[in-house]
Short mmCIF file of C-alpha atoms and ligand atoms in Angstrom, two decimals:
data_model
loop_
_atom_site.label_atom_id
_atom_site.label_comp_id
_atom_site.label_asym_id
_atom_site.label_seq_id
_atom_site.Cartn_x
_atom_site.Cartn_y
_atom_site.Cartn_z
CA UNK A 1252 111.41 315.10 8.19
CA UNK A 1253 113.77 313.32 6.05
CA UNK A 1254 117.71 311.45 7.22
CA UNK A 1255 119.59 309.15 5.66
CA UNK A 1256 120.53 307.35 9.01
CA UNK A 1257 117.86 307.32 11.95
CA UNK A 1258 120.11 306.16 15.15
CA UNK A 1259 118.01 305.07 17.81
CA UNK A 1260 119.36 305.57 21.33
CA UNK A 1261 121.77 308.20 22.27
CA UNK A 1262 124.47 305.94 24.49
CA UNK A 1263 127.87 305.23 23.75
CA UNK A 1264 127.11 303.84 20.80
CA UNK A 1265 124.50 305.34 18.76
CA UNK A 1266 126.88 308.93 19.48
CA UNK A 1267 129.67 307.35 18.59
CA UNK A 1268 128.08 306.40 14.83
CA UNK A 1269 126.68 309.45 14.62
CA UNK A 1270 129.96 311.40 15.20
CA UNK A 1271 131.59 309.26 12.22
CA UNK A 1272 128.75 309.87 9.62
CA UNK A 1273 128.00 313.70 10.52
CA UNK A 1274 132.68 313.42 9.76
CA UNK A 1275 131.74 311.76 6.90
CA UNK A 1276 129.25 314.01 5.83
CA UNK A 1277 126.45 311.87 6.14
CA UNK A 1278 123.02 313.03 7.68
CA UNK A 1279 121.80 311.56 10.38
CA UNK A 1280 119.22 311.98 13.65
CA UNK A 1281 119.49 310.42 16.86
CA UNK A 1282 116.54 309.67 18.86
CA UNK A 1283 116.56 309.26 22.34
CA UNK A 1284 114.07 308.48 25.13
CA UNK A 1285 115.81 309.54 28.13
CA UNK A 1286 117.05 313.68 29.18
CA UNK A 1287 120.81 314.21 27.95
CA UNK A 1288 121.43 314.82 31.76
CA UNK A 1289 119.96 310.90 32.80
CA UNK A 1290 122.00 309.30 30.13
CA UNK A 1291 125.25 311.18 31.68
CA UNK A 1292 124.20 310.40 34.96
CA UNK A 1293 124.24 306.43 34.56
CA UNK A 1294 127.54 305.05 36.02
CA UNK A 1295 128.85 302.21 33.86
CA UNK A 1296 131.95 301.06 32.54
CA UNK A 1297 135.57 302.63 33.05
CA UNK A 1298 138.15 300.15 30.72
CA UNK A 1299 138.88 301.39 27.35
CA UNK A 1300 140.91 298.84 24.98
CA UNK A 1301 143.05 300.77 22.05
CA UNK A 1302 141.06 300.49 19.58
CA UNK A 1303 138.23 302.57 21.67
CA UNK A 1304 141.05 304.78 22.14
CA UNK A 1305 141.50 304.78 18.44
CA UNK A 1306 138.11 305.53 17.45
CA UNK A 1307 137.58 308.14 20.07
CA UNK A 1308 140.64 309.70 17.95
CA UNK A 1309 139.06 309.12 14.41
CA UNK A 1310 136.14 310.57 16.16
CA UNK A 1311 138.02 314.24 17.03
CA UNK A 1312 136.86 313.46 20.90
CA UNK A 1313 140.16 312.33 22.29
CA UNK A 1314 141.72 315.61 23.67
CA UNK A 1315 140.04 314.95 27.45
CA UNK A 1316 140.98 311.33 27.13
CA UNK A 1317 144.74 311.78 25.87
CA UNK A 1318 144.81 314.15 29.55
CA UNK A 1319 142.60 312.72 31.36
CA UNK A 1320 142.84 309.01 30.72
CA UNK A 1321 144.54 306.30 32.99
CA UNK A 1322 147.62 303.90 30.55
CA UNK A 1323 147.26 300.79 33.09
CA UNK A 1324 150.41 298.18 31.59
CA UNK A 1325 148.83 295.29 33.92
CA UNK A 1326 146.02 294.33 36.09
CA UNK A 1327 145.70 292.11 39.09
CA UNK A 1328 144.30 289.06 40.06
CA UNK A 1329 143.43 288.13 43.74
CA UNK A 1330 142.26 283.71 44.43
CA UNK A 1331 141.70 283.63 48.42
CA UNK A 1332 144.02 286.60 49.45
CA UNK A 1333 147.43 285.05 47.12
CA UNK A 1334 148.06 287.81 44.09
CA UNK A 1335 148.93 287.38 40.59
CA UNK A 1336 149.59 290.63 38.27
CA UNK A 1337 148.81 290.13 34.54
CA UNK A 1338 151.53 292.33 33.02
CA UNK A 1339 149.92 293.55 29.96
CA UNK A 1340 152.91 295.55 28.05
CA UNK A 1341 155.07 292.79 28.96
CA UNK A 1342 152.77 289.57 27.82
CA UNK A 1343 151.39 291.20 24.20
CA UNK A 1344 153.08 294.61 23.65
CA UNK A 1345 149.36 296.49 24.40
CA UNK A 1346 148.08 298.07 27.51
CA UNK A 1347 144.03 299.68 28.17
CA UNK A 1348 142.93 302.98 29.38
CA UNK A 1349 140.91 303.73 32.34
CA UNK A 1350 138.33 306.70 31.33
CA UNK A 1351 134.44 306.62 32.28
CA UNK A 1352 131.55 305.73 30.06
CA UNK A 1353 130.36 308.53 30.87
CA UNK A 1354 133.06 311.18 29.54
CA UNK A 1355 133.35 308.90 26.39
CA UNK A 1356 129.46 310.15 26.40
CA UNK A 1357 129.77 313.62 27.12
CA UNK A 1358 132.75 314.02 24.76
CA UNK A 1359 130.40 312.92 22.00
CA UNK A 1360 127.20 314.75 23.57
CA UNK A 1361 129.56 318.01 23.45
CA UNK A 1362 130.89 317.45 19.88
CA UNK A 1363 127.90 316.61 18.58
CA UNK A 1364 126.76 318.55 14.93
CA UNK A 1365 123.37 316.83 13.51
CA UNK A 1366 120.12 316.56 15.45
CA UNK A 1367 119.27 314.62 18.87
CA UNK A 1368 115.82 314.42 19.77
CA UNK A 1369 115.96 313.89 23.65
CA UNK A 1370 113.39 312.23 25.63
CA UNK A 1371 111.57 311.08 22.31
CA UNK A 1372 108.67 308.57 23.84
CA UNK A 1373 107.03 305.91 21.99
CA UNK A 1374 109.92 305.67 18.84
CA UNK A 1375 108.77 303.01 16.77
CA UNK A 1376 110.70 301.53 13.69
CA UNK A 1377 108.82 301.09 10.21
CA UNK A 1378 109.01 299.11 7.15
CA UNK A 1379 112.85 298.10 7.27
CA UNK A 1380 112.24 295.51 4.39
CA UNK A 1381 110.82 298.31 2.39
CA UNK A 1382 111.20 302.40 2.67
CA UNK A 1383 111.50 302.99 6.07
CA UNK A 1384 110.85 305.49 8.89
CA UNK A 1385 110.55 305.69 12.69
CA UNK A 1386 108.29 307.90 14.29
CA UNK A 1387 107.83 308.87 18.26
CA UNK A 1388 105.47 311.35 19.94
CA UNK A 1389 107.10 314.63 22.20
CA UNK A 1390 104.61 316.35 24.01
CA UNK A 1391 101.72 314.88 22.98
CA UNK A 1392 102.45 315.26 19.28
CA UNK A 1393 103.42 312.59 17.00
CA UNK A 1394 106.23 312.70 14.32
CA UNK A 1395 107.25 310.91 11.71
CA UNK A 1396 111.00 310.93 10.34
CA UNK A 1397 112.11 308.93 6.89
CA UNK A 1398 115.24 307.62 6.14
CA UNK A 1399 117.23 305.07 4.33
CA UNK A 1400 118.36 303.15 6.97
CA UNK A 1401 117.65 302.95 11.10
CA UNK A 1402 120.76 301.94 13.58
CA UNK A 1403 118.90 300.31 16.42
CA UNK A 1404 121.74 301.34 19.09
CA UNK A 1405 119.19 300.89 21.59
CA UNK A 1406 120.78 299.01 24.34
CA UNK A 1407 119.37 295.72 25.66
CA UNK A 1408 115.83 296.83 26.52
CA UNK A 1409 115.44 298.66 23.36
CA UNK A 1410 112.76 298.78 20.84
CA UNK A 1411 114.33 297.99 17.33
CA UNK A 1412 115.56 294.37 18.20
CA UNK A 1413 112.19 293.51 20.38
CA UNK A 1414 110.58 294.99 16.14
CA UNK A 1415 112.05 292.08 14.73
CA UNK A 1416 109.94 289.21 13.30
CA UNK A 1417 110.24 286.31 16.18
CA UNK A 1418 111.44 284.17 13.33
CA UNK A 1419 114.08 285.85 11.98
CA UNK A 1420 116.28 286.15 15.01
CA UNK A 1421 117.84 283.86 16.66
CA UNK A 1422 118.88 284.24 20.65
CA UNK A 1423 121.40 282.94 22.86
CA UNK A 1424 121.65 283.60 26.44
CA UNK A 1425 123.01 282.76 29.73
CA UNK A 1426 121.85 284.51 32.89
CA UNK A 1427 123.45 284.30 35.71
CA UNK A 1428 122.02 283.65 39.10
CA UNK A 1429 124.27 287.02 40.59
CA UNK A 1430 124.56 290.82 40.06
CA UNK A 1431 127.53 293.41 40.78
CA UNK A 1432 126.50 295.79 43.43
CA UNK A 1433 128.34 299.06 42.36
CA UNK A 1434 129.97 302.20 44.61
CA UNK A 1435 131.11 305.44 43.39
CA UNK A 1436 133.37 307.03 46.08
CA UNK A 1437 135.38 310.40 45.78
CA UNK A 1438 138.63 308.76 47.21
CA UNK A 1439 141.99 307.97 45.79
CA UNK A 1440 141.82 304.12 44.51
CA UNK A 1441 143.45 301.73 46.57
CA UNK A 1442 146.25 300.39 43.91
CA UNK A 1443 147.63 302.21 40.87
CA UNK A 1444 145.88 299.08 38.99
CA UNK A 1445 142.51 297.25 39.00
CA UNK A 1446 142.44 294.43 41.40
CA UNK A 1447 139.88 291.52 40.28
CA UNK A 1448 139.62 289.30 43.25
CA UNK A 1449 137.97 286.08 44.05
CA UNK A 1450 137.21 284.69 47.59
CA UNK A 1451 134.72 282.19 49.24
CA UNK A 1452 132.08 285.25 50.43
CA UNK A 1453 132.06 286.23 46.00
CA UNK A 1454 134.27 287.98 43.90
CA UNK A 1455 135.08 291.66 44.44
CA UNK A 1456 136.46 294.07 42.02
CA UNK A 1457 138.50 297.39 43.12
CA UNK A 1458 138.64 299.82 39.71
CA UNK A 1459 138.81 303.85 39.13
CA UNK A 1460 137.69 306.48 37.32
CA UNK A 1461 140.83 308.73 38.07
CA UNK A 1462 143.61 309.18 40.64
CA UNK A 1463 140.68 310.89 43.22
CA UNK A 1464 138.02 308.78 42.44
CA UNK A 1465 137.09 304.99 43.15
CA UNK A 1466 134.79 302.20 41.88
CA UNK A 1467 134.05 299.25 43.29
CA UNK A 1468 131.99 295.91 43.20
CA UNK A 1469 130.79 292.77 45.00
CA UNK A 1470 129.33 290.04 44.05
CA UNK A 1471 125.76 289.70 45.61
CA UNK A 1472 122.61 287.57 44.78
CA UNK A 1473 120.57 288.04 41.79
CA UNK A 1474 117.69 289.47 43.64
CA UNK A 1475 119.32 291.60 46.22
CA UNK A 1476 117.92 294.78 46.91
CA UNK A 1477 120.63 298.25 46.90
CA UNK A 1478 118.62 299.31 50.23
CA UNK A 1479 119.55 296.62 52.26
CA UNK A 1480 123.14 297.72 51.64
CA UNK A 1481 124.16 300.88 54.01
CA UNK A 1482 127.77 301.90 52.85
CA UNK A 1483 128.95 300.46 56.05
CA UNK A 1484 128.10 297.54 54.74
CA UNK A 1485 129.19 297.45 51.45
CA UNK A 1486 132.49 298.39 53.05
CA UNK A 1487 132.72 295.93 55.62
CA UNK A 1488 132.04 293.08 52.77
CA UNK A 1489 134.57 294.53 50.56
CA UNK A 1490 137.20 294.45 52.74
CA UNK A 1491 136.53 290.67 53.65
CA UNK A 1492 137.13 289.62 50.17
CA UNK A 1493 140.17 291.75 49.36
CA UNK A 1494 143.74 290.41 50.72
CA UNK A 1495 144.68 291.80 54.10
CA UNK A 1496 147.22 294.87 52.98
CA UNK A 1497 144.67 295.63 50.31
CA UNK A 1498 142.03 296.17 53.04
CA UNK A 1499 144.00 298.19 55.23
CA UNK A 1500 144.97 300.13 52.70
CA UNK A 1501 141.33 300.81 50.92
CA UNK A 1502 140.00 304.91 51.92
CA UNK A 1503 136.46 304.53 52.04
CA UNK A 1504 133.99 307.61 51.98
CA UNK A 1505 129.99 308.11 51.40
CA UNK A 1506 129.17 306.57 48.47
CA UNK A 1507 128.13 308.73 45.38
CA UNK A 1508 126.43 306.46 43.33
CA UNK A 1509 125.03 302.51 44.37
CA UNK A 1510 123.52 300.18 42.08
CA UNK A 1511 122.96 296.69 41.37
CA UNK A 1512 123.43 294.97 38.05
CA UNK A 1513 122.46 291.55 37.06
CA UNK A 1514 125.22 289.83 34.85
CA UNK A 1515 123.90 287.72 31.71
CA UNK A 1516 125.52 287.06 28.32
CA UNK A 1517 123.46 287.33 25.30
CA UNK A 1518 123.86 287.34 22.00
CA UNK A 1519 121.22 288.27 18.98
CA UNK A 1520 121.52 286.51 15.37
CA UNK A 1521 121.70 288.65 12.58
CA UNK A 1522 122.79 292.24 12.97
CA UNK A 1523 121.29 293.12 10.09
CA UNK A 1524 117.06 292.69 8.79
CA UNK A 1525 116.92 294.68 5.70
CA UNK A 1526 117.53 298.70 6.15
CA UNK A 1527 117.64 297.80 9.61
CA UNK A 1528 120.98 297.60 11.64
CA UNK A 1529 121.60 296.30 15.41
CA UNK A 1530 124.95 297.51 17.10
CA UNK A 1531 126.14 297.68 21.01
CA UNK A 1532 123.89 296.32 23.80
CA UNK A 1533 121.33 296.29 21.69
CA UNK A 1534 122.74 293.09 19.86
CA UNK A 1535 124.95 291.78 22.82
CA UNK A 1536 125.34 291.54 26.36
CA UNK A 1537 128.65 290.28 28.26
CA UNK A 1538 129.28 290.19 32.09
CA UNK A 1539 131.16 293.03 33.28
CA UNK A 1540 134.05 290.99 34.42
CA UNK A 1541 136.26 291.55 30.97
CA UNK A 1542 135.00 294.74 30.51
CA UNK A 1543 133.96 294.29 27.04
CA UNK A 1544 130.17 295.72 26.69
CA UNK A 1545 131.30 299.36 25.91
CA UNK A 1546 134.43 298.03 24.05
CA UNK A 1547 131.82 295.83 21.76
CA UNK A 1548 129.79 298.87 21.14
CA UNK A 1549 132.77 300.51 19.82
CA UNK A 1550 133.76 297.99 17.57
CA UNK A 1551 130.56 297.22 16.25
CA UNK A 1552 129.95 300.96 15.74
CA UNK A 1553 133.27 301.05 14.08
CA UNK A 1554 132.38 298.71 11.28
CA UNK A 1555 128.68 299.72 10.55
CA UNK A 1556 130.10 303.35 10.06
CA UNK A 1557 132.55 302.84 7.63
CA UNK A 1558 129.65 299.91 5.69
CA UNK A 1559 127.55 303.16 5.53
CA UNK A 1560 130.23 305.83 4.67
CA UNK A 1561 131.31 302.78 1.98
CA UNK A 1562 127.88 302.64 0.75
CA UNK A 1563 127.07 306.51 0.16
CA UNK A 1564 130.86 307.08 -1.29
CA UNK A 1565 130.81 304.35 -3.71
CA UNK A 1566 127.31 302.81 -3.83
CA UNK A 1567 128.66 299.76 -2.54
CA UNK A 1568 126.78 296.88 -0.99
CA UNK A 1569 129.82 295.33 0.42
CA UNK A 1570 130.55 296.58 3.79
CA UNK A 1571 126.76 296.44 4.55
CA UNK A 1572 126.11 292.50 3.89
CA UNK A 1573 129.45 291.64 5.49
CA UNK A 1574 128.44 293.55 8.85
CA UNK A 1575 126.76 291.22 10.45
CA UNK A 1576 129.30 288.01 9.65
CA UNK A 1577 132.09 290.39 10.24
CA UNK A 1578 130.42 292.03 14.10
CA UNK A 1579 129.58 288.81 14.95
CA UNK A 1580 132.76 286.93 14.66
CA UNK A 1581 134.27 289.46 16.99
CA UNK A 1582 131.13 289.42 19.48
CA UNK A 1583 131.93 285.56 20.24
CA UNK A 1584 135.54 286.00 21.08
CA UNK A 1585 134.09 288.98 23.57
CA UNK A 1586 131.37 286.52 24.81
CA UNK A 1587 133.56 283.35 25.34
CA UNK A 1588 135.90 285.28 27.18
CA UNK A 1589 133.85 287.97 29.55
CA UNK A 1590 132.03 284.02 30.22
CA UNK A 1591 135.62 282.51 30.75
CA UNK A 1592 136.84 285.51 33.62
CA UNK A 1593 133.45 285.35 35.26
CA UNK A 1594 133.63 281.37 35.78
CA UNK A 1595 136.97 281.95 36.99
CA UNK A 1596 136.19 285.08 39.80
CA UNK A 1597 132.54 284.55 41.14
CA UNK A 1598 131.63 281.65 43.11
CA UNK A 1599 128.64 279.43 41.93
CA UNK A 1600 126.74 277.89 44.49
CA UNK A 1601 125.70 275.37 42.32
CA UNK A 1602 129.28 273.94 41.33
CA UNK A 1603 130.35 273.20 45.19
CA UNK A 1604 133.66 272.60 46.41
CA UNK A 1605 134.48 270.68 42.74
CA UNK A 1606 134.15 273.29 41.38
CA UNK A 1607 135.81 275.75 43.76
CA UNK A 1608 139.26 273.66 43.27
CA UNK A 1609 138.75 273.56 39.64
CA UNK A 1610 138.75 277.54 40.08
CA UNK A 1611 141.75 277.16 42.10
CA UNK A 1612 143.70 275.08 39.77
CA UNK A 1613 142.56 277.65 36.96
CA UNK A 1614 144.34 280.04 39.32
CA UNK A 1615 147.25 278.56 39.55
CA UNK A 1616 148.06 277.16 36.26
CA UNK A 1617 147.58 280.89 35.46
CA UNK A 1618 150.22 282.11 37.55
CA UNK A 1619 152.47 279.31 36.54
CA UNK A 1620 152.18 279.77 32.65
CA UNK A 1621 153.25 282.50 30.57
CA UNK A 1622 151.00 281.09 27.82
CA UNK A 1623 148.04 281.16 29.90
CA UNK A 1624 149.02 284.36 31.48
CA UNK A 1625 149.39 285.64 27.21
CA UNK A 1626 145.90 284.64 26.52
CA UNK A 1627 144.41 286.62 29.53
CA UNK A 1628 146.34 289.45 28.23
CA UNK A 1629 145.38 289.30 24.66
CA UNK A 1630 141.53 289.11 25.53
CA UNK A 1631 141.74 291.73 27.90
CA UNK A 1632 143.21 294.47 25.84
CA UNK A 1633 141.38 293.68 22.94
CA UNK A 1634 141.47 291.57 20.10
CA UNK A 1635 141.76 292.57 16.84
CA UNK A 1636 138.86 294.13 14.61
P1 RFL B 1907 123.36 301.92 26.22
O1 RFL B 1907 124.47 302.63 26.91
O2 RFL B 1907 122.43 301.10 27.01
O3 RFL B 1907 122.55 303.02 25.41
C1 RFL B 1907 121.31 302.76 24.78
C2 RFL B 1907 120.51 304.04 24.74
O4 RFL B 1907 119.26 303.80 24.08
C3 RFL B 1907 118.23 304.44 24.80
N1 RFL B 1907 116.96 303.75 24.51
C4 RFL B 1907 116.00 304.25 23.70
N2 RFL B 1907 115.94 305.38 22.99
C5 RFL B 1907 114.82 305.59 22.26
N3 RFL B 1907 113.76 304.74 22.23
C6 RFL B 1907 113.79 303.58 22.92
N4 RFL B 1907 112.75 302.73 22.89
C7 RFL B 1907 114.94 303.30 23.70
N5 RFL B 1907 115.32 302.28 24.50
C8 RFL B 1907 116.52 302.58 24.97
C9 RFL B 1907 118.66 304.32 26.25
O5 RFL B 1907 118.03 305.30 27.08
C10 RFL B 1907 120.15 304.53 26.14
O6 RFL B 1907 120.52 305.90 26.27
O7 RFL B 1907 123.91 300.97 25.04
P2 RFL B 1907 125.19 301.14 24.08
O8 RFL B 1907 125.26 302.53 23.52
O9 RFL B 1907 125.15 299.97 23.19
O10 RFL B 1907 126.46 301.03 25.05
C11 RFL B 1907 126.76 299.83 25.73
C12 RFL B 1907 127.42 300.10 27.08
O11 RFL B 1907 126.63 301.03 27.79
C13 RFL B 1907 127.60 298.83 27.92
O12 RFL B 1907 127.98 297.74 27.10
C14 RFL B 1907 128.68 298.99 29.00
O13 RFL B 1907 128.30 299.95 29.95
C15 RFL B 1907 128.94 297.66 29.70
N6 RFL B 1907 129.88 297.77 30.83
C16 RFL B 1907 131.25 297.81 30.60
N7 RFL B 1907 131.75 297.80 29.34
C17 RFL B 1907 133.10 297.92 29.11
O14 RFL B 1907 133.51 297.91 27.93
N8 RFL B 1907 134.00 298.06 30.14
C18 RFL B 1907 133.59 298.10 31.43
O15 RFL B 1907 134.42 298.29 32.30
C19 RFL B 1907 132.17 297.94 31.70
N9 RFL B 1907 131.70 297.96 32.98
C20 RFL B 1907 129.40 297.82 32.14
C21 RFL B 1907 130.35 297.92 33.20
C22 RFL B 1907 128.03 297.82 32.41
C23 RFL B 1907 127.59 297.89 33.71
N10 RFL B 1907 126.18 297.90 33.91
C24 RFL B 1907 125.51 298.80 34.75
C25 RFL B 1907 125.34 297.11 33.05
C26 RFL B 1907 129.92 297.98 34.50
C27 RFL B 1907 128.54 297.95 34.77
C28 RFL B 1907 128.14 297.97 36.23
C1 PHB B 1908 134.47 299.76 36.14
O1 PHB B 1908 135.41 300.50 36.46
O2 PHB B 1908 133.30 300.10 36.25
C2 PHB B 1908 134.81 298.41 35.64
C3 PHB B 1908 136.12 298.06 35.39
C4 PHB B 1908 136.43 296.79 34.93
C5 PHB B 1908 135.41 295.87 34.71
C6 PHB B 1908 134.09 296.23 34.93
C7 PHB B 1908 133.79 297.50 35.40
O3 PHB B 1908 135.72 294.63 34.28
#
């Protein structure tokens, strides 16, 4: 078998590029190690910044998301019960849109034209300094697929960064000693916005995935376990962190879906080795708190399409050497401030009460400065490309 792009990893992010090159006319196979059906089923993020929106447009994938989609102008903040709303429209002209992960995946699943290769095991990546090619076995057989260049789209426990020569990447990382413990609940959310809340017990967050369905999070040590949580209990703890009218208020229901996931920021130096390409989770991690991971996949996607659909049109080099400078200067902004919101909401043991009244002035130097309030605002709905 012959491509010219091999995309490894069928997420967000490797179906996003491969919607823009099969646009563009450019040939391309995904490869994927998981069922279509578990990759739907994995609950992730739900806040898309415009220029998702955008792409999912460019893409031809937006007609469920123009219906479907949530506009939210503003969010909400919550420090020990007192609330602040971050007026988004009003700060920086730009609001986000509240749409699941996984319908951004199933629109792309659904409009998908060239080949995916589902539950591929073993996919290895080949000579990416020279001509190279990935193969991966399916029932027992092994295959072998050539191409001119491989977009590790992986995600974070992939197998196309761990291929890289130790030497000639260079990692940062922060892991943090908490996870999010997750609910999926088929009730009407409790406010027409998110609410991101801090309080003594951890932070909590109260988000959507439409007007019918709910999502919400606690904070909870790193190595919690999801059994010890009963609904019940996950219900009981939410409400103690949330402000007393927001409690009341909350309609809680048997969860759908509970999981735990650890927060860490990470970031992989270059993008690029040769005919071999790193983009999404794969690259980059960020806490959940900014909602930036599927955003940065997006982006990153973004650019390393039109570096290819540059290179095939015109036989330029361009786009493809600037990639990684060009992803990466973006990435940092993400990581500094997905870093900044989750100092701000969690509590660290570690910090004491110091810290805790640093958080607090934080707090309320936000809700006394428009300038502060304008920076929130301009992370949050995305910067620039
Ligand atoms: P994915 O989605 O992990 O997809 C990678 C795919 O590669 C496959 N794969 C392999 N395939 C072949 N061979 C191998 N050896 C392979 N190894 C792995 C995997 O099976 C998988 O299908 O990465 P991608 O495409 O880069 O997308 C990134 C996003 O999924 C991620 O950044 C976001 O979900 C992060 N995130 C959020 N991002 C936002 O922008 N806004 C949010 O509101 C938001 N909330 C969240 C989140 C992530 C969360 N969790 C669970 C980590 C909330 C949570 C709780
Ligand atoms: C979600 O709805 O899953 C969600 C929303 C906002 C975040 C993180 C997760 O910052």
């Amino acid at each position: 078998m012959r491509t010219q792009v091999a995309i490894i990893g069928a997420g967000p992010a490797g179906l996003m590029l491969g919607r823009l090159l099969d646009l563009a006319g450019i040939d391309n196979v995904i490869l994927e190690r998981k069922s279509a059906d578990y990759v739907l089923g994995r609950i992730r993020a739900g806040v898309l910044e415009q220029g998702s929106v955008d792409l999912m447009h460019r893409a031809q994938v937006a007609d469920r998301l123009d219906a479907e989609g949530l506009v939210h102008h503003g969010t909400d903040l919550s420090f020990d019960g007192d609330r602040l709303r971050i007026d988004f429209t009003g700060l920086v002209g730009n609001h986000v849109t509240v749409y699941g992960q996984t319908e951004v995946t199933r629109d792309l699943m659904e409009a998908r034209q060239g080949e995916t290769i589902y539950e591929a095991d073993d996919v290895a990546v080949h000579d990416f300094d020279g001509q190279p090619y990935v193969t991966w076995s399916r029932d027992g057989v092994t295959h072998r697929l050539d191409c001119d260049y491989i977009a590790g789209c992986d995600g974070y426990h992939g197998v196309c960064r761990a291929s890289v020569p130790a030497e000639a990447l260079t990692t940062f990382e922060r892991v943090y000693p908490f996870g999010w413990l997750g609910v999926l609940v088929d009730k009407p959310p409790v406010a027409h916005e998110l609410i991101y809340a801090h309080h003594e017990r951890g932070f909590a967050l109260c988000s959507q995935r439409s007007m019918t369905r709910s999502r919400y999070y606690v904070q909870v040590p790193a190595e919690e376990k999801v059994e010890s949580w009963s609904d019940e209990r996950f219900w009981d703890e939410l409400r103690l962190r949330l402000n007393s009218e927001t409690a009341e208020a909350l309609q809680t229901g048997p969860s759908i879906e509970k999981s735990i996931a650890p927060l860490r920021s990470f970031v992989a130096e270059p993008l690029r080795f040769g005919r071999l390409f790193l983009a999404g989770d794969a690259a980059h991690i960020v806490p959940p708190t900014g909602a930036k991971g599927l955003n940065l996949a997006m982006s990153d996607v973004g650019m390393l399409a039109d570096a290819l659909i540059e290179h095939y049109a015109e036989a330029s080099q361009a786009g493809i050497d600037t990639y990684s400078q060009r992803a990466l200067a973006r990435i940092w902004k993400a990581e500094r401030f997905s870093w900044w919101m989750t100092s701000l909401l969690h509590t660290f043991p570690e910090t004491g009460r110091f810290g805790r009244r640093i958080q607090r002035a934080e707090f309320d130097y936000l809700a006394g400065s428009r300038a502060a309030q304008e920076v929130l605002a301009e992370n949050y709905v995305g910067l620039p490309g």
